[in-house]
PDB file of C-alpha atoms and ligand atoms in Angstrom:
ATOM      1  CA  MET A   1     124.788  76.515  83.561  1.00 97.00           C
ATOM      2  CA  GLN A   2     125.212  73.918  86.299  1.00 98.00           C
ATOM      3  CA  ILE A   3     123.387  74.175  89.644  1.00 98.00           C
ATOM      4  CA  LYS A   4     126.464  72.773  91.365  1.00 98.00           C
ATOM      5  CA  ASP A   5     128.578  75.710  92.564  1.00 98.00           C
ATOM      6  CA  SER A   6     125.927  78.237  91.485  1.00 98.00           C
ATOM      7  CA  VAL A   7     124.651  80.984  93.792  1.00 99.00           C
ATOM      8  CA  VAL A   8     120.859  80.794  93.888  1.00 99.00           C
ATOM      9  CA  PHE A   9     118.386  83.479  95.013  1.00 99.00           C
ATOM     10  CA  ILE A  10     114.797  82.295  95.541  1.00 99.00           C
ATOM     11  CA  THR A  11     111.797  84.515  96.303  1.00 99.00           C
ATOM     12  CA  GLY A  12     109.065  83.115  98.547  1.00 98.00           C
ATOM     13  CA  ALA A  13     111.459  80.433  99.772  1.00 98.00           C
ATOM     14  CA  ASN A  14     109.848  79.818 103.165  1.00 98.00           C
ATOM     15  CA  ARG A  15     107.198  77.350 101.947  1.00 98.00           C
ATOM     16  CA  GLY A  16     105.662  75.587  98.957  1.00 98.00           C
ATOM     17  CA  LEU A  17     107.614  75.474  95.704  1.00 98.00           C
ATOM     18  CA  GLY A  18     110.135  78.063  96.917  1.00 99.00           C
ATOM     19  CA  LEU A  19     111.143  75.822  99.793  1.00 98.00           C
ATOM     20  CA  ALA A  20     111.395  72.883  97.357  1.00 99.00           C
ATOM     21  CA  TYR A  21     113.743  74.963  95.180  1.00 99.00           C
ATOM     22  CA  ALA A  22     115.897  75.784  98.207  1.00 99.00           C
ATOM     23  CA  ARG A  23     116.130  72.100  99.224  1.00 98.00           C
ATOM     24  CA  ALA A  24     116.877  71.035  95.636  1.00 98.00           C
ATOM     25  CA  ALA A  25     119.573  73.704  95.211  1.00 99.00           C
ATOM     26  CA  LEU A  26     121.342  72.555  98.379  1.00 98.00           C
ATOM     27  CA  ALA A  27     121.066  68.919  97.304  1.00 98.00           C
ATOM     28  CA  ALA A  28     122.515  69.756  93.873  1.00 98.00           C
ATOM     29  CA  GLY A  29     125.591  71.340  95.460  1.00 98.00           C
ATOM     30  CA  ALA A  30     124.859  75.050  95.018  1.00 98.00           C
ATOM     31  CA  LYS A  31     127.646  77.142  96.535  1.00 98.00           C
ATOM     32  CA  LYS A  32     125.179  79.444  98.267  1.00 98.00           C
ATOM     33  CA  VAL A  33     121.384  79.635  98.525  1.00 99.00           C
ATOM     34  CA  TYR A  34     119.687  82.902  99.410  1.00 99.00           C
ATOM     35  CA  ALA A  35     116.221  82.077 100.708  1.00 99.00           C
ATOM     36  CA  ALA A  36     114.127  85.250 100.539  1.00 99.00           C
ATOM     37  CA  ALA A  37     110.847  85.686 102.389  1.00 98.00           C
ATOM     38  CA  ARG A  38     108.626  88.477 103.627  1.00 98.00           C
ATOM     39  CA  ASP A  39     109.320  87.234 107.154  1.00 98.00           C
ATOM     40  CA  PRO A  40     112.905  85.936 107.300  1.00 97.00           C
ATOM     41  CA  LYS A  41     112.092  84.184 110.600  1.00 98.00           C
ATOM     42  CA  SER A  42     109.878  81.841 108.587  1.00 98.00           C
ATOM     43  CA  ILE A  43     113.001  80.435 106.894  1.00 98.00           C
ATOM     44  CA  THR A  44     113.758  77.316 108.912  1.00 96.00           C
ATOM     45  CA  LEU A  45     115.776  75.289 106.383  1.00 98.00           C
ATOM     46  CA  GLU A  46     119.363  74.810 107.525  1.00 98.00           C
ATOM     47  CA  GLY A  47     122.204  75.788 105.236  1.00 98.00           C
ATOM     48  CA  VAL A  48     120.553  78.752 103.490  1.00 98.00           C
ATOM     49  CA  HIS A  49     121.029  82.510 103.932  1.00 98.00           C
ATOM     50  CA  ALA A  50     117.731  84.143 104.913  1.00 98.00           C
ATOM     51  CA  VAL A  51     116.901  87.459 103.205  1.00 98.00           C
ATOM     52  CA  ALA A  52     113.989  89.763 104.088  1.00 98.00           C
ATOM     53  CA  LEU A  53     112.160  90.505 100.864  1.00 98.00           C
ATOM     54  CA  ASP A  54     108.638  91.518  99.973  1.00 99.00           C
ATOM     55  CA  VAL A  55     108.780  91.498  96.157  1.00 99.00           C
ATOM     56  CA  THR A  56     106.322  94.418  95.997  1.00 98.00           C
ATOM     57  CA  ARG A  57     108.717  96.729  97.882  1.00 98.00           C
ATOM     58  CA  PRO A  58     111.189  98.374  95.479  1.00 98.00           C
ATOM     59  CA  GLN A  59     113.624  99.404  98.217  1.00 98.00           C
ATOM     60  CA  GLN A  60     113.883  95.827  99.498  1.00 98.00           C
ATOM     61  CA  VAL A  61     114.382  94.566  95.939  1.00 98.00           C
ATOM     62  CA  GLU A  62     117.213  97.040  95.350  1.00 98.00           C
ATOM     63  CA  ALA A  63     118.795  96.177  98.698  1.00 98.00           C
ATOM     64  CA  ALA A  64     118.682  92.453  97.883  1.00 98.00           C
ATOM     65  CA  ALA A  65     120.482  92.980  94.558  1.00 98.00           C
ATOM     66  CA  ARG A  66     123.060  95.208  96.292  1.00 98.00           C
ATOM     67  CA  ASP A  67     123.659  92.785  99.175  1.00 98.00           C
ATOM     68  CA  CYS A  68     123.644  89.563  97.132  1.00 98.00           C
ATOM     69  CA  GLY A  69     126.119  90.514  94.410  1.00 98.00           C
ATOM     70  CA  ASP A  70     127.306  86.955  93.815  1.00 98.00           C
ATOM     71  CA  VAL A  71     123.993  85.552  92.502  1.00 99.00           C
ATOM     72  CA  THR A  72     124.113  83.476  89.298  1.00 99.00           C
ATOM     73  CA  LEU A  73     120.558  82.060  89.341  1.00 99.00           C
ATOM     74  CA  LEU A  74     117.478  84.125  90.228  1.00 99.00           C
ATOM     75  CA  ILE A  75     114.239  82.220  90.816  1.00 99.00           C
ATOM     76  CA  ASN A  76     111.118  84.396  90.683  1.00 99.00           C
ATOM     77  CA  ASN A  77     108.840  82.042  92.589  1.00 99.00           C
ATOM     78  CA  ALA A  78     106.755  84.180  95.008  1.00 99.00           C
ATOM     79  CA  GLY A  79     103.138  84.448  93.959  1.00 99.00           C
ATOM     80  CA  ILE A  80      99.597  84.949  95.187  1.00 98.00           C
ATOM     81  CA  SER A  81      96.189  83.827  93.990  1.00 98.00           C
ATOM     82  CA  ARG A  82      93.224  85.600  95.534  1.00 97.00           C
ATOM     83  CA  GLY A  83      90.561  83.490  93.799  1.00 96.00           C
ATOM     84  CA  SER A  84      88.530  86.003  91.837  1.00 97.00           C
ATOM     85  CA  GLY A  85      86.595  86.099  88.600  1.00 98.00           C
ATOM     86  CA  LEU A  86      86.767  89.159  86.348  1.00 98.00           C
ATOM     87  CA  LEU A  87      83.330  90.606  87.079  1.00 98.00           C
ATOM     88  CA  SER A  88      83.143  90.447  90.877  1.00 97.00           C
ATOM     89  CA  PRO A  89      82.817  93.821  92.678  1.00 97.00           C
ATOM     90  CA  THR A  90      86.423  93.642  93.901  1.00 98.00           C
ATOM     91  CA  ALA A  91      87.949  92.074  90.778  1.00 98.00           C
ATOM     92  CA  MET A  92      90.110  95.002  89.727  1.00 98.00           C
ATOM     93  CA  GLU A  93      91.414  95.618  93.224  1.00 98.00           C
ATOM     94  CA  VAL A  94      92.302  91.904  93.490  1.00 98.00           C
ATOM     95  CA  ALA A  95      93.922  91.963  90.039  1.00 98.00           C
ATOM     96  CA  ARG A  96      96.086  94.945  90.990  1.00 98.00           C
ATOM     97  CA  ASP A  97      97.327  93.053  94.070  1.00 98.00           C
ATOM     98  CA  GLU A  98      98.041  89.944  92.010  1.00 98.00           C
ATOM     99  CA  LEU A  99      99.841  91.977  89.351  1.00 99.00           C
ATOM    100  CA  GLU A 100     102.002  93.692  91.993  1.00 98.00           C
ATOM    101  CA  THR A 101     103.238  90.342  93.302  1.00 99.00           C
ATOM    102  CA  ASN A 102     103.079  88.054  90.255  1.00 99.00           C
ATOM    103  CA  PHE A 103     104.111  90.509  87.491  1.00 99.00           C
ATOM    104  CA  PHE A 104     105.755  93.690  88.799  1.00 99.00           C
ATOM    105  CA  GLY A 105     107.623  91.700  91.471  1.00 99.00           C
ATOM    106  CA  PRO A 106     109.478  89.405  89.019  1.00 99.00           C
ATOM    107  CA  TRP A 107     109.998  92.359  86.688  1.00 99.00           C
ATOM    108  CA  ALA A 108     111.601  94.457  89.439  1.00 99.00           C
ATOM    109  CA  LEU A 109     113.758  91.525  90.620  1.00 99.00           C
ATOM    110  CA  SER A 110     114.887  90.779  87.059  1.00 99.00           C
ATOM    111  CA  ARG A 111     115.820  94.434  86.411  1.00 98.00           C
ATOM    112  CA  ALA A 112     117.681  94.680  89.724  1.00 98.00           C
ATOM    113  CA  PHE A 113     119.598  91.421  89.299  1.00 99.00           C
ATOM    114  CA  ALA A 114     120.325  91.690  85.541  1.00 99.00           C
ATOM    115  CA  PRO A 115     123.608  93.597  86.097  1.00 98.00           C
ATOM    116  CA  VAL A 116     124.558  91.163  88.887  1.00 99.00           C
ATOM    117  CA  LEU A 117     124.014  88.181  86.577  1.00 99.00           C
ATOM    118  CA  ALA A 118     125.964  89.914  83.787  1.00 98.00           C
ATOM    119  CA  LYS A 119     128.882  90.586  86.121  1.00 98.00           C
ATOM    120  CA  ASN A 120     128.863  86.921  87.215  1.00 98.00           C
ATOM    121  CA  GLY A 121     129.006  85.488  83.700  1.00 98.00           C
ATOM    122  CA  GLY A 122     125.361  85.521  82.532  1.00 98.00           C
ATOM    123  CA  GLY A 123     123.630  82.929  84.666  1.00 98.00           C
ATOM    124  CA  ALA A 124     119.884  82.390  84.513  1.00 99.00           C
ATOM    125  CA  ILE A 125     116.470  83.634  85.610  1.00 99.00           C
ATOM    126  CA  VAL A 126     113.623  81.203  86.296  1.00 99.00           C
ATOM    127  CA  ASN A 127     110.100  82.602  86.235  1.00 99.00           C
ATOM    128  CA  VAL A 128     107.413  80.429  87.827  1.00 99.00           C
ATOM    129  CA  LEU A 129     104.309  80.699  85.663  1.00 98.00           C
ATOM    130  CA  SER A 130     101.362  78.342  85.341  1.00 98.00           C
ATOM    131  CA  ALA A 131      99.171  76.425  82.943  1.00 98.00           C
ATOM    132  CA  LEU A 132      96.856  79.318  83.845  1.00 98.00           C
ATOM    133  CA  SER A 133      99.151  81.655  81.893  1.00 98.00           C
ATOM    134  CA  TRP A 134      97.443  80.116  78.868  1.00 97.00           C
ATOM    135  CA  ILE A 135      93.913  79.253  80.010  1.00 97.00           C
ATOM    136  CA  SER A 136      91.434  81.035  82.248  1.00 97.00           C
ATOM    137  CA  LEU A 137      89.074  79.561  84.831  1.00 95.00           C
ATOM    138  CA  PRO A 138      86.225  81.626  86.308  1.00 96.00           C
ATOM    139  CA  SER A 139      87.388  81.042  89.899  1.00 95.00           C
ATOM    140  CA  VAL A 140      90.923  82.365  89.278  1.00 97.00           C
ATOM    141  CA  ALA A 141      90.560  84.548  86.182  1.00 98.00           C
ATOM    142  CA  THR A 142      92.336  87.604  87.642  1.00 98.00           C
ATOM    143  CA  TYR A 143      95.281  85.356  88.609  1.00 98.00           C
ATOM    144  CA  SER A 144      95.373  84.068  85.007  1.00 98.00           C
ATOM    145  CA  THR A 145      95.685  87.628  83.683  1.00 98.00           C
ATOM    146  CA  SER A 146      98.706  88.179  85.945  1.00 98.00           C
ATOM    147  CA  LYS A 147     100.368  84.945  84.843  1.00 98.00           C
ATOM    148  CA  SER A 148      99.665  85.735  81.154  1.00 98.00           C
ATOM    149  CA  ALA A 149     101.344  89.106  81.603  1.00 98.00           C
ATOM    150  CA  THR A 150     104.309  87.436  83.275  1.00 99.00           C
ATOM    151  CA  TRP A 151     104.621  84.943  80.419  1.00 98.00           C
ATOM    152  CA  SER A 152     105.062  87.916  78.094  1.00 98.00           C
ATOM    153  CA  LEU A 153     107.506  89.468  80.578  1.00 99.00           C
ATOM    154  CA  SER A 154     109.514  86.252  80.585  1.00 99.00           C
ATOM    155  CA  ASN A 155     109.635  86.160  76.772  1.00 98.00           C
ATOM    156  CA  GLY A 156     110.674  89.808  76.603  1.00 98.00           C
ATOM    157  CA  LEU A 157     113.368  89.395  79.244  1.00 98.00           C
ATOM    158  CA  ARG A 158     114.759  86.416  77.318  1.00 98.00           C
ATOM    159  CA  ASN A 159     115.210  88.642  74.264  1.00 98.00           C
ATOM    160  CA  GLU A 160     116.749  91.526  76.168  1.00 98.00           C
ATOM    161  CA  LEU A 161     119.108  89.411  78.286  1.00 98.00           C
ATOM    162  CA  ARG A 162     120.325  87.094  75.533  1.00 98.00           C
ATOM    163  CA  GLY A 163     123.137  89.499  74.691  1.00 98.00           C
ATOM    164  CA  GLN A 164     124.625  89.245  78.182  1.00 98.00           C
ATOM    165  CA  GLY A 165     124.368  85.450  78.151  1.00 98.00           C
ATOM    166  CA  THR A 166     121.508  85.155  80.668  1.00 99.00           C
ATOM    167  CA  LEU A 167     119.144  82.217  80.151  1.00 99.00           C
ATOM    168  CA  VAL A 168     115.462  82.878  80.939  1.00 99.00           C
ATOM    169  CA  THR A 169     113.401  79.772  81.700  1.00 99.00           C
ATOM    170  CA  SER A 170     109.614  79.828  82.183  1.00 99.00           C
ATOM    171  CA  VAL A 171     108.016  77.106  84.314  1.00 99.00           C
ATOM    172  CA  HIS A 172     104.431  76.105  83.522  1.00 98.00           C
ATOM    173  CA  VAL A 173     102.554  73.698  85.780  1.00 98.00           C
ATOM    174  CA  GLY A 174      98.951  72.852  86.634  1.00 97.00           C
ATOM    175  CA  TYR A 175      98.041  72.249  90.266  1.00 97.00           C
ATOM    176  CA  MET A 176     100.876  71.657  92.713  1.00 98.00           C
ATOM    177  CA  ASP A 177     100.623  70.199  96.174  1.00 98.00           C
ATOM    178  CA  THR A 178     101.200  73.436  98.139  1.00 98.00           C
ATOM    179  CA  ASP A 179      99.128  75.792 100.301  1.00 98.00           C
ATOM    180  CA  MET A 180      98.024  77.715  97.205  1.00 98.00           C
ATOM    181  CA  ALA A 181      96.126  74.699  95.890  1.00 97.00           C
ATOM    182  CA  SER A 182      94.988  73.353  99.273  1.00 96.00           C
ATOM    183  CA  GLN A 183      91.314  73.680  98.248  1.00 94.00           C
ATOM    184  CA  VAL A 184      91.858  71.653  95.088  1.00 94.00           C
ATOM    185  CA  THR A 185      90.966  67.967  95.147  1.00 94.00           C
ATOM    186  CA  GLY A 186      92.409  65.547  92.627  1.00 90.00           C
ATOM    187  CA  ASP A 187      95.872  65.144  91.163  1.00 94.00           C
ATOM    188  CA  LYS A 188      98.520  67.636  92.167  1.00 98.00           C
ATOM    189  CA  THR A 189     102.181  67.650  91.144  1.00 98.00           C
ATOM    190  CA  SER A 190     104.805  67.504  93.852  1.00 98.00           C
ATOM    191  CA  PRO A 191     106.797  70.760  94.198  1.00 98.00           C
ATOM    192  CA  ASP A 192     109.963  68.670  94.598  1.00 98.00           C
ATOM    193  CA  ASP A 193     109.339  67.198  91.155  1.00 98.00           C
ATOM    194  CA  VAL A 194     108.812  70.664  89.649  1.00 98.00           C
ATOM    195  CA  ALA A 195     112.069  71.862  91.251  1.00 99.00           C
ATOM    196  CA  ARG A 196     113.934  68.853  89.856  1.00 98.00           C
ATOM    197  CA  GLN A 197     112.551  69.431  86.347  1.00 98.00           C
ATOM    198  CA  THR A 198     113.366  73.139  86.552  1.00 99.00           C
ATOM    199  CA  PHE A 199     117.022  72.548  87.426  1.00 99.00           C
ATOM    200  CA  ALA A 200     117.346  69.926  84.679  1.00 98.00           C
ATOM    201  CA  ALA A 201     115.962  72.482  82.192  1.00 98.00           C
ATOM    202  CA  VAL A 202     118.338  75.214  83.399  1.00 99.00           C
ATOM    203  CA  GLU A 203     121.286  72.845  83.041  1.00 98.00           C
ATOM    204  CA  ALA A 204     120.082  71.958  79.507  1.00 98.00           C
ATOM    205  CA  GLU A 205     119.601  75.713  78.776  1.00 98.00           C
ATOM    206  CA  LEU A 206     115.921  75.274  77.857  1.00 98.00           C
ATOM    207  CA  PRO A 207     113.543  78.261  77.642  1.00 98.00           C
ATOM    208  CA  GLU A 208     110.522  76.426  79.018  1.00 98.00           C
ATOM    209  CA  VAL A 209     109.454  73.674  81.405  1.00 98.00           C
ATOM    210  CA  LEU A 210     106.094  71.973  80.980  1.00 98.00           C
ATOM    211  CA  ALA A 211     106.128  70.337  84.383  1.00 98.00           C
ATOM    212  CA  ASP A 212     102.979  68.214  84.293  1.00 98.00           C
ATOM    213  CA  ALA A 213     100.360  66.670  82.011  1.00 97.00           C
ATOM    214  CA  THR A 214      98.069  69.700  82.377  1.00 96.00           C
ATOM    215  CA  ALA A 215     100.717  72.146  81.174  1.00 97.00           C
ATOM    216  CA  ARG A 216     101.618  69.861  78.259  1.00 97.00           C
ATOM    217  CA  MET A 217      97.943  69.369  77.304  1.00 96.00           C
ATOM    218  CA  VAL A 218      97.172  73.085  77.422  1.00 96.00           C
ATOM    219  CA  LYS A 219     100.172  73.944  75.272  1.00 96.00           C
ATOM    220  CA  GLN A 220      99.290  71.264  72.719  1.00 96.00           C
ATOM    221  CA  GLY A 221      95.730  72.652  72.772  1.00 95.00           C
ATOM    222  CA  PHE A 222      96.901  75.909  71.177  1.00 93.00           C
ATOM    223  CA  VAL A 223      96.611  74.345  67.737  1.00 93.00           C
ATOM    224  CA  ALA A 224      93.384  72.404  68.427  1.00 93.00           C
ATOM    225  CA  ASP A 225      90.076  73.544  66.938  1.00 92.00           C
ATOM    226  CA  PRO A 226      88.662  75.132  69.039  1.00 91.00           C
ATOM    227  CA  PRO A 227      91.881  76.024  70.899  1.00 93.00           C
ATOM    228  CA  ALA A 228      92.143  74.977  74.548  1.00 91.00           C
ATOM    229  CA  TYR A 229      91.941  78.579  75.786  1.00 93.00           C
ATOM    230  CA  ALA A 230      88.583  79.045  74.028  1.00 93.00           C
ATOM    231  CA  ALA A 231      86.978  75.912  75.489  1.00 84.00           C
ATOM    232  CA  VAL A 232      84.080  76.347  77.892  1.00 72.00           C
ATOM    233  CA  ALA A 233      85.360  76.378  81.496  1.00 75.00           C
TER     234      ALA A 233
HETATM  235  N1  NAP B   1     100.199  75.695  93.813  1.00 53.17           N
HETATM  236  C1  NAP B   1      99.824  75.627  92.551  1.00 53.17           C
HETATM  237  O1  NAP B   1      98.903  74.873  92.198  1.00 53.17           O
HETATM  238  C2  NAP B   1     100.533  76.457  91.517  1.00 53.17           C
HETATM  239  C3  NAP B   1     100.326  76.137  90.168  1.00 53.17           C
HETATM  240  C4  NAP B   1     100.998  76.854  89.188  1.00 53.17           C
HETATM  241  C5  NAP B   1     101.856  77.859  89.553  1.00 53.17           C
HETATM  242  N2  NAP B   1     102.034  78.179  90.874  1.00 53.17           N
HETATM  243  C6  NAP B   1     102.957  79.256  91.197  1.00 53.17           C
HETATM  244  O2  NAP B   1     104.021  78.693  91.956  1.00 53.17           O
HETATM  245  C7  NAP B   1     104.635  79.728  92.734  1.00 53.17           C
HETATM  246  C8  NAP B   1     104.800  79.231  94.160  1.00 53.17           C
HETATM  247  O3  NAP B   1     103.499  79.061  94.717  1.00 53.17           O
HETATM  248  P1  NAP B   1     103.176  77.943  95.776  1.00 53.17           P
HETATM  249  O4  NAP B   1     102.311  76.958  95.136  1.00 53.17           O
HETATM  250  O5  NAP B   1     104.417  77.500  96.462  1.00 53.17           O
HETATM  251  O6  NAP B   1     102.253  78.814  96.748  1.00 53.17           O
HETATM  252  P2  NAP B   1     102.267  79.043  98.322  1.00 53.17           P
HETATM  253  O7  NAP B   1     102.494  77.759  99.011  1.00 53.17           O
HETATM  254  O8  NAP B   1     101.027  79.818  98.563  1.00 53.17           O
HETATM  255  O9  NAP B   1     103.555  79.963  98.558  1.00 53.17           O
HETATM  256  C9  NAP B   1     103.597  81.275  98.021  1.00 53.17           C
HETATM  257  C10 NAP B   1     104.920  81.886  98.418  1.00 53.17           C
HETATM  258  O10 NAP B   1     104.998  83.202  97.861  1.00 53.17           O
HETATM  259  C11 NAP B   1     105.319  84.094  98.928  1.00 53.17           C
HETATM  260  N3  NAP B   1     104.832  85.450  98.680  1.00 53.17           N
HETATM  261  C12 NAP B   1     103.567  85.852  98.410  1.00 53.17           C
HETATM  262  N4  NAP B   1     103.529  87.190  98.253  1.00 53.17           N
HETATM  263  C13 NAP B   1     104.821  87.631  98.425  1.00 53.17           C
HETATM  264  C14 NAP B   1     105.447  88.895  98.388  1.00 53.17           C
HETATM  265  N5  NAP B   1     104.741  90.020  98.135  1.00 53.17           N
HETATM  266  N6  NAP B   1     106.772  88.967  98.579  1.00 53.17           N
HETATM  267  C15 NAP B   1     107.502  87.849  98.825  1.00 53.17           C
HETATM  268  N7  NAP B   1     106.973  86.623  98.908  1.00 53.17           N
HETATM  269  C16 NAP B   1     105.644  86.522  98.698  1.00 53.17           C
HETATM  270  C17 NAP B   1     104.675  83.479 100.161  1.00 53.17           C
HETATM  271  O11 NAP B   1     105.216  84.056 101.325  1.00 53.17           O
HETATM  272  P3  NAP B   1     104.381  84.190 102.713  1.00 53.17           P
HETATM  273  O12 NAP B   1     104.615  82.915 103.467  1.00 53.17           O
HETATM  274  O13 NAP B   1     104.956  85.404 103.374  1.00 53.17           O
HETATM  275  O14 NAP B   1     102.931  84.376 102.340  1.00 53.17           O
HETATM  276  C18 NAP B   1     105.072  82.026  99.936  1.00 53.17           C
HETATM  277  O15 NAP B   1     106.414  81.826 100.292  1.00 53.17           O
HETATM  278  C19 NAP B   1     103.734  80.957  92.578  1.00 53.17           C
HETATM  279  O16 NAP B   1     104.280  81.837  91.623  1.00 53.17           O
HETATM  280  C20 NAP B   1     102.433  80.363  92.067  1.00 53.17           C
HETATM  281  O17 NAP B   1     101.677  81.308  91.340  1.00 53.17           O
HETATM  282  C21 NAP B   1     101.382  77.492  91.853  1.00 53.17           C
END
């Protein structure tokens, strides 16, 4: 599908990568851009339609799919990282929060919008994942479990939506220059670059974007001995 004349719905579109997607969609000539955020007043970009949406609230998800019946491209971007290892006292509580936003959120949005996309000719779903879907670091290990689960979700959705002509594209990236990685020093990919690569992949009908050197290295590391995900972190 082409981004030009598409109708795009982006979760977490008030800042970071979500805002970059909104800007890129407008620049590419999208017919309409729904910019969803927990606080719609935080949407300041001109030219978009602000939507109130906390992805962990089923009623808001259903309302969004009902009210935005012209969507052709859903971008599951919203995410949280609470910075926890697996054995800390609060690890499971943190993991449940991260799963609600990073896994159940995209799942609920995809289920709600699947009939909308079918009605509008198939369209596409983009799921923002991470290089951390495939490797785990002690400081963000609970986040990694949520992104691994969502990688599987993305693969399963691709199978189940193929019949209605909906493309499902997973985006893997290492550190990006957004609030989420503000503590990280060193190289970070620009969210604008990730948005550009994502839209190119959707237009080329690709199932996956490896948006930076880290994501490419980790994926290649699957067949190394030892594999990248078993290396000492
Ligand atoms: N930054 C990185 O290094 C990096 C690397 C790989 C993948 N990612 C992924 O990229 C995506 C975008 O992250 P980012 O880097 O742009 O992070 P960010 O700057 O922290 O932005 C996160 C966005 O998600 C929204 N959000 C969080 N919980 C939400 C909820 N329950 N409902 C609706 N919106 C919610 C936030 O809204 P509020 O303003 O209301 O909090 C914000 O708009 C995430 O899926 C993240 O996991 C990030």
